[in-house]
Tab-separated table of C-alpha atoms and ligand atoms in Angstrom:
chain	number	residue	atom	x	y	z
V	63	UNK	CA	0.000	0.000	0.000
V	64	UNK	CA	1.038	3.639	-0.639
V	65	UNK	CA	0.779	5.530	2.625
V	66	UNK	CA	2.409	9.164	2.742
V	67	UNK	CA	2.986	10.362	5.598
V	68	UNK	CA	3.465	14.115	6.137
V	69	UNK	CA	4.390	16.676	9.203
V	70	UNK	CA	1.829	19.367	7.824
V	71	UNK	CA	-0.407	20.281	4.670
V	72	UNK	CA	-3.476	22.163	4.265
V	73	UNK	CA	-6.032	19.783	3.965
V	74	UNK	CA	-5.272	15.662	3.260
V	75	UNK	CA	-8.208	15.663	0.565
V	76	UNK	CA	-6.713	18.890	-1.024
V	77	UNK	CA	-3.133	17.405	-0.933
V	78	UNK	CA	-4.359	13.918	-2.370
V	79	UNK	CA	-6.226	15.486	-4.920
V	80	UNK	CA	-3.462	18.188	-6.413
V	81	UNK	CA	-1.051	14.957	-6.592
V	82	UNK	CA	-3.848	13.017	-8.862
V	83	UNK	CA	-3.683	16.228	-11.041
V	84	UNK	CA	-0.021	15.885	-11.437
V	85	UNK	CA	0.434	12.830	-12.132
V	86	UNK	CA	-1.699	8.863	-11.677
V	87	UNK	CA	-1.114	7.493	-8.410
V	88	UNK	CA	-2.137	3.854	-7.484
V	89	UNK	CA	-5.922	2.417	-6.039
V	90	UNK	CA	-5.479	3.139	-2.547
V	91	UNK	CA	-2.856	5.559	-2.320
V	92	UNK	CA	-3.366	7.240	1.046
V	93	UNK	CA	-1.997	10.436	2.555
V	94	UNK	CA	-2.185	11.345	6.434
V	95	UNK	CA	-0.787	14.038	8.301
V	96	UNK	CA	0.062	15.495	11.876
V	97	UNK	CA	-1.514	18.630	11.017
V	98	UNK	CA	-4.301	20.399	8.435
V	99	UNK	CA	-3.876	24.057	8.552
V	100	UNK	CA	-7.435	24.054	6.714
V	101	UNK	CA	-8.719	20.501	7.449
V	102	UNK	CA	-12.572	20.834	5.661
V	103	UNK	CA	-15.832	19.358	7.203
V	104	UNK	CA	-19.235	18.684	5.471
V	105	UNK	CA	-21.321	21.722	4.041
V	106	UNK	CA	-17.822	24.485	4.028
V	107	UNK	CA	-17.410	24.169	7.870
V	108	UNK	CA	-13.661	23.520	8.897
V	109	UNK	CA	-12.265	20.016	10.616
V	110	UNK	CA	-10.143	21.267	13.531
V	111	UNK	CA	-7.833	18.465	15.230
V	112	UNK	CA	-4.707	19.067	17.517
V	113	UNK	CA	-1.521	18.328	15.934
V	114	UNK	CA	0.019	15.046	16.436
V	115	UNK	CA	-3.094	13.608	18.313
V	116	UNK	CA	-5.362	12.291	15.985
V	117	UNK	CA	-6.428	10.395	12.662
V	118	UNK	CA	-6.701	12.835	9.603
V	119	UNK	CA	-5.973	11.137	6.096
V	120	UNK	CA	-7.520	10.771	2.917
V	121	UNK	CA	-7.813	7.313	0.526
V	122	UNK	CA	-7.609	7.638	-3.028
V	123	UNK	CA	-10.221	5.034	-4.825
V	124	UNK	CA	-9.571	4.351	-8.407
V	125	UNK	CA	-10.563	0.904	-9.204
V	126	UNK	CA	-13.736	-0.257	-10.184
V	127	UNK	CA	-15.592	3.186	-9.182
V	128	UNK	CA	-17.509	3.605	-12.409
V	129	UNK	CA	-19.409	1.189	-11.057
V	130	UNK	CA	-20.361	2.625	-7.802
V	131	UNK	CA	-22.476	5.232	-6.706
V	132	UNK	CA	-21.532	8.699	-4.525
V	133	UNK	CA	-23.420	6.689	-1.900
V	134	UNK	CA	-22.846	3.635	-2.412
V	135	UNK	CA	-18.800	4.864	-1.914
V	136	UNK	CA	-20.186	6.663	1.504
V	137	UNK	CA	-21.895	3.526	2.896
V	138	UNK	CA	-19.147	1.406	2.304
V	139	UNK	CA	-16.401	3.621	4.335
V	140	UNK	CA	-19.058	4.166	6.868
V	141	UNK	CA	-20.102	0.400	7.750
V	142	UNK	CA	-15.894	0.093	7.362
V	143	UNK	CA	-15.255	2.529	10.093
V	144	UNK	CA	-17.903	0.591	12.333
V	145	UNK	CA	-16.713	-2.850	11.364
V	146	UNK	CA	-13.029	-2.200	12.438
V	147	UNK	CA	-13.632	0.197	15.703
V	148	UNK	CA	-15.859	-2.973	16.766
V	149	UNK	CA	-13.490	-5.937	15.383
V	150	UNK	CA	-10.108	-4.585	16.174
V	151	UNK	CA	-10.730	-2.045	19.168
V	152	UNK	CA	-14.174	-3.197	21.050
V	153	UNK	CA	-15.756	0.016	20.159
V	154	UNK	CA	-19.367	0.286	19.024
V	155	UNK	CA	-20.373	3.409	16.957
V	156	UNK	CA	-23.149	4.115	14.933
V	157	UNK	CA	-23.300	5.368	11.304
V	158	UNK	CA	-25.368	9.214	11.579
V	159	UNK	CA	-26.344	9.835	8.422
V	160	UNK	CA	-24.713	10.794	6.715
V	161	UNK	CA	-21.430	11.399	7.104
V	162	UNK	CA	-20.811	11.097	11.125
V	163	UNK	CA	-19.735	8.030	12.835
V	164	UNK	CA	-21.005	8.223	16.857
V	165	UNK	CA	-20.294	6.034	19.662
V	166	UNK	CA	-22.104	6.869	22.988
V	167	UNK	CA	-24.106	9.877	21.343
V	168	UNK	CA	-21.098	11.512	20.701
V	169	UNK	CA	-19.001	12.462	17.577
V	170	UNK	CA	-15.777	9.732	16.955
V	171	UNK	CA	-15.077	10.521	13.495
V	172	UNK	CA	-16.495	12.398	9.936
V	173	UNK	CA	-15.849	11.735	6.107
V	174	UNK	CA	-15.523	13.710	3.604
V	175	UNK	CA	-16.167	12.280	0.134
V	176	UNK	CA	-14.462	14.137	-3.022
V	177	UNK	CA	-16.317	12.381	-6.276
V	178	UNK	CA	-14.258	13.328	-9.554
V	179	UNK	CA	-16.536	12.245	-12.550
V	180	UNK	CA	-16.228	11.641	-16.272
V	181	UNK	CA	-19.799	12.421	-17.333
V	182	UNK	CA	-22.506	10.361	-14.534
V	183	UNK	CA	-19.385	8.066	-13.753
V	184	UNK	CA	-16.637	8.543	-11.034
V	185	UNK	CA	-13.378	8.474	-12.838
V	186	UNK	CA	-11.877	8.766	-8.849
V	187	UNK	CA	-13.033	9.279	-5.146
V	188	UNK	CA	-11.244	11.337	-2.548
V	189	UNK	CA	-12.183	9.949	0.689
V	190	UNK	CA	-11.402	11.890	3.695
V	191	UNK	CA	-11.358	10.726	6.950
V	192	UNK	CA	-11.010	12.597	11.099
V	193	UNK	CA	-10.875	10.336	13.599
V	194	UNK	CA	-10.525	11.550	16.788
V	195	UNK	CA	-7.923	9.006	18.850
V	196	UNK	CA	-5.379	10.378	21.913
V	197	UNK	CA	-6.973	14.152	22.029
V	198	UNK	CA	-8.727	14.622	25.548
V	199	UNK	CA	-10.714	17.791	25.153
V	200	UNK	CA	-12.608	19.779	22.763
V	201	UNK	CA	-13.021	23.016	23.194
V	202	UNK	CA	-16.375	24.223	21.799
V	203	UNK	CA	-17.348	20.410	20.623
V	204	UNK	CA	-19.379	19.833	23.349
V	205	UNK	CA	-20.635	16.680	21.322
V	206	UNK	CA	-16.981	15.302	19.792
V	207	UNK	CA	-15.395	12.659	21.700
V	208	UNK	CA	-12.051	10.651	21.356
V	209	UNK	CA	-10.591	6.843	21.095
V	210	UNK	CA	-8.795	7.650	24.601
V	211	UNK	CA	-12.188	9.092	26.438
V	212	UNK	CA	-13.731	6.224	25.397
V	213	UNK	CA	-11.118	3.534	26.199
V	214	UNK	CA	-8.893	5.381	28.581
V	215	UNK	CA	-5.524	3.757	26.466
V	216	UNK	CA	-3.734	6.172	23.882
V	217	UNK	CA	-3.760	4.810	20.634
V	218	UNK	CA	-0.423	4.434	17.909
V	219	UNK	CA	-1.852	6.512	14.747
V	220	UNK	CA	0.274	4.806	12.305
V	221	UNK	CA	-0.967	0.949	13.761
V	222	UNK	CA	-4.750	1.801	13.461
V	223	UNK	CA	-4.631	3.364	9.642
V	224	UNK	CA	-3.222	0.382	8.663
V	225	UNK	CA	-5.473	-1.640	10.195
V	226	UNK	CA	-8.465	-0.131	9.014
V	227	UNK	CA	-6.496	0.228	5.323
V	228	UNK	CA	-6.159	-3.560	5.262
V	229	UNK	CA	-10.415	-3.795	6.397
V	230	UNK	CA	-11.545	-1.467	3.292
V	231	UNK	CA	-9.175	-3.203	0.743
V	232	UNK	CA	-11.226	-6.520	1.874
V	233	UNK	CA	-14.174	-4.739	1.446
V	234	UNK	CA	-14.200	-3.360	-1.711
V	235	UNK	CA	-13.923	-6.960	-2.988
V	236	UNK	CA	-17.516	-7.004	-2.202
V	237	UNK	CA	-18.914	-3.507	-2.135
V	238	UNK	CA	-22.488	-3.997	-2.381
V	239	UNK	CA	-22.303	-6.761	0.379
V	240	UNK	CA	-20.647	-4.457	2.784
V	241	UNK	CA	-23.457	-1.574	1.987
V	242	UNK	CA	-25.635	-4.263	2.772
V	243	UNK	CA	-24.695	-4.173	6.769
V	244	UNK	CA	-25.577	-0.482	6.172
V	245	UNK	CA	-28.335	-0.212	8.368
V	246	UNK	CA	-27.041	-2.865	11.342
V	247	UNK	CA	-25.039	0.559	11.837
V	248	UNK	CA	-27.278	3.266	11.427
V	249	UNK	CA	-27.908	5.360	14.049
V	250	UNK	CA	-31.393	5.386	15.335
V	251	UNK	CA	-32.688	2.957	12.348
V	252	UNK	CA	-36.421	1.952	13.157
V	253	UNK	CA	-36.438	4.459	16.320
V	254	UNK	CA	-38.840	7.853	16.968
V	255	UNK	CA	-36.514	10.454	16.511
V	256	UNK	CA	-36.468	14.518	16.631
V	257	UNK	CA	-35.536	15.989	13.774
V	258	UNK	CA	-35.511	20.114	12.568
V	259	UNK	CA	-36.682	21.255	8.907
V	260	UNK	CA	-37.301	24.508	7.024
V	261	UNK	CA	-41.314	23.854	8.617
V	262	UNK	CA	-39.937	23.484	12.144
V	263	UNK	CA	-38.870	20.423	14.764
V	264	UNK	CA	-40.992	16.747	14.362
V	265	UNK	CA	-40.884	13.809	15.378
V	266	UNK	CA	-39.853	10.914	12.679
V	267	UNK	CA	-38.812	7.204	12.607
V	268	UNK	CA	-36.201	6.356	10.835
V	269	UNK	CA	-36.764	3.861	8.313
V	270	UNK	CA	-33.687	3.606	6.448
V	271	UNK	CA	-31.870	5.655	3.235
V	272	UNK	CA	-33.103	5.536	-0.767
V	273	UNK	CA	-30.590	4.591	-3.788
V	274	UNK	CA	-29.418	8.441	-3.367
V	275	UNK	CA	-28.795	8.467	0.124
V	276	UNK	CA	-31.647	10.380	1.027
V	277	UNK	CA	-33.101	9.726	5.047
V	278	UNK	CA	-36.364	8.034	4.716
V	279	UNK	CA	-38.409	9.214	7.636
V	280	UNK	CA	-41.767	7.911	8.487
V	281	UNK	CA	-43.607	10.978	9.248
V	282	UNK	CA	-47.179	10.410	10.411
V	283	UNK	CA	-47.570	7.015	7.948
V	284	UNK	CA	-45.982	8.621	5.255
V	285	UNK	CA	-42.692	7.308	4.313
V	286	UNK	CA	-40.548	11.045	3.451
V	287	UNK	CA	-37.154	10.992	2.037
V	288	UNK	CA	-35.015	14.256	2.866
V	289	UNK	CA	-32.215	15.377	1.423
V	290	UNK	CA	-28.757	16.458	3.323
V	291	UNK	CA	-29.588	20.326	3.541
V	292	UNK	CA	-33.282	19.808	4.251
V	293	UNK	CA	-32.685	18.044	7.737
V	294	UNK	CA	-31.103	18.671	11.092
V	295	UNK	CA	-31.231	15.704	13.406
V	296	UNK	CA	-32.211	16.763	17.281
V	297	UNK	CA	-30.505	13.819	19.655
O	1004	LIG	C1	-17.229	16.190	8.801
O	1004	LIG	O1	-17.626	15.488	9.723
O	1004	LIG	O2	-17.630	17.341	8.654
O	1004	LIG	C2	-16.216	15.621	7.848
O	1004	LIG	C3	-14.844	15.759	8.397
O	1004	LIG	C4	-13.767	15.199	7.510
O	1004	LIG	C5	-12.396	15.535	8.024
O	1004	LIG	C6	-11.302	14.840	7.272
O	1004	LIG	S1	-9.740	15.019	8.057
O	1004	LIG	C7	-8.938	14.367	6.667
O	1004	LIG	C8	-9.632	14.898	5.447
O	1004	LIG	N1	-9.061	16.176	5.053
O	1004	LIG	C9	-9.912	17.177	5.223
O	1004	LIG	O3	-9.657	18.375	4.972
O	1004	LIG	N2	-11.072	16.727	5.687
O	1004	LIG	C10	-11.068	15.294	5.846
């Protein structure tokens, strides 16, 4: 496996995908760092980590993507994350749709997904990944939450990418069986749940995602599927 390692860069997902542009780099080429000076989170908001203390890196996917689908790429590094926090370090998370992995309630790690396409099919995927491992506090994260709050033992950074590199290139032999586990994962699946909208807070249960990756919601017997920006979950 190709696995840069860095002191600092701007963003992993930036870095990875300025080095595609240059020149072809090989399925699975991944790139992780000590520090982001502008580490990105979902919808333009920033990914803030302290230096030397966590998990930021970003997989390049280049194999057989045509034939996946921007969510079908998002479940399977989702139910990946869950798989090997569970297998390899007796952690349970959930999967929040839909980028946010949780264990107790709390935030454990996001994804960012870059999709580069050649007309409707991805030519390559940029997949970004923050876990939080060894950092103790967040300040102004009241819900983020680490690998060493939850276990109490500090974790080697290098160890754990590998191990979870070595889960996903298993996994992507069988892509649409690992979407499968999807909802095992999801947080909340089949449960009342509050939820916020342009029309106010309701109550929903969650009844699973559509081809798109839209949340189904059943919303007073009618089965609703929202979109990312339509919907703010209330937990
Ligand atoms: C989110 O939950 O908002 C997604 C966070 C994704 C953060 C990771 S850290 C490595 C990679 N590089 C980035 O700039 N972002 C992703």
């Amino acid at each position: 496996m190709n696995i840069v390692k860095l002191h600092a860069t701007t963003s992993t997902n930036d870095e990875l995908k300025s080095r595609m542009r240059e020149s072809e780099l090989p399925h699975l080429t991944t790139i992780y760092t000590m520090e982001q000076t502008r580490g990105k989170g979902q919808r333009g908001a920033t990914w803030v980590s302290e230096k030397g203390k966590n998990l930021t890196f970003s997989i390049l996917l280049t194999e057989k993507t045509q034939n996946l689908t921007p969510f079908l790429i998002n479940q399977i590094l989702s139910v990946t994350i869950v798989q090997w926090l569970k297998k390899d370090l007796q952690v349970q998370a959930k999967i929040k749709w839909p980028n946010d992995i949780l264990s107790v309630q709390h935030k454990l790690a996001g994804i960012l997904i870059e999709n580069i396409f050649f007309g409707k099919e991805i030519t390559y995927s940029v997949v970004g990944i923050g876990l939080n491992v060894n950092q103790e506090t967040f300040e102004n994260l009241p819900r983020a939450i680490s690998l060493k709050n939850i276990t109490g033992r500090e974790f080697d950074l290098e160890s754990l990418l590998i191990n979870f590199l070595n889960l996903l290139k298993n996994n992507l032999r069988d892509p649409l069986g690992v979407a499968q586990e999807y909802y095992k994962y999801l947080f909340k699946y089949n449960q009342i749940t509050s939820f916020k909208s342009s029309k106010g807070i309701f109550e929903g249960i969650v009844k699973g995602t559509d081809p798109d990756g839209k949340l189904l919601l059943q919303v007073n017997d009618k089965l609703i599927a929202f979109e990312v920006k339509e919907l703010e979950w209330m937990y």
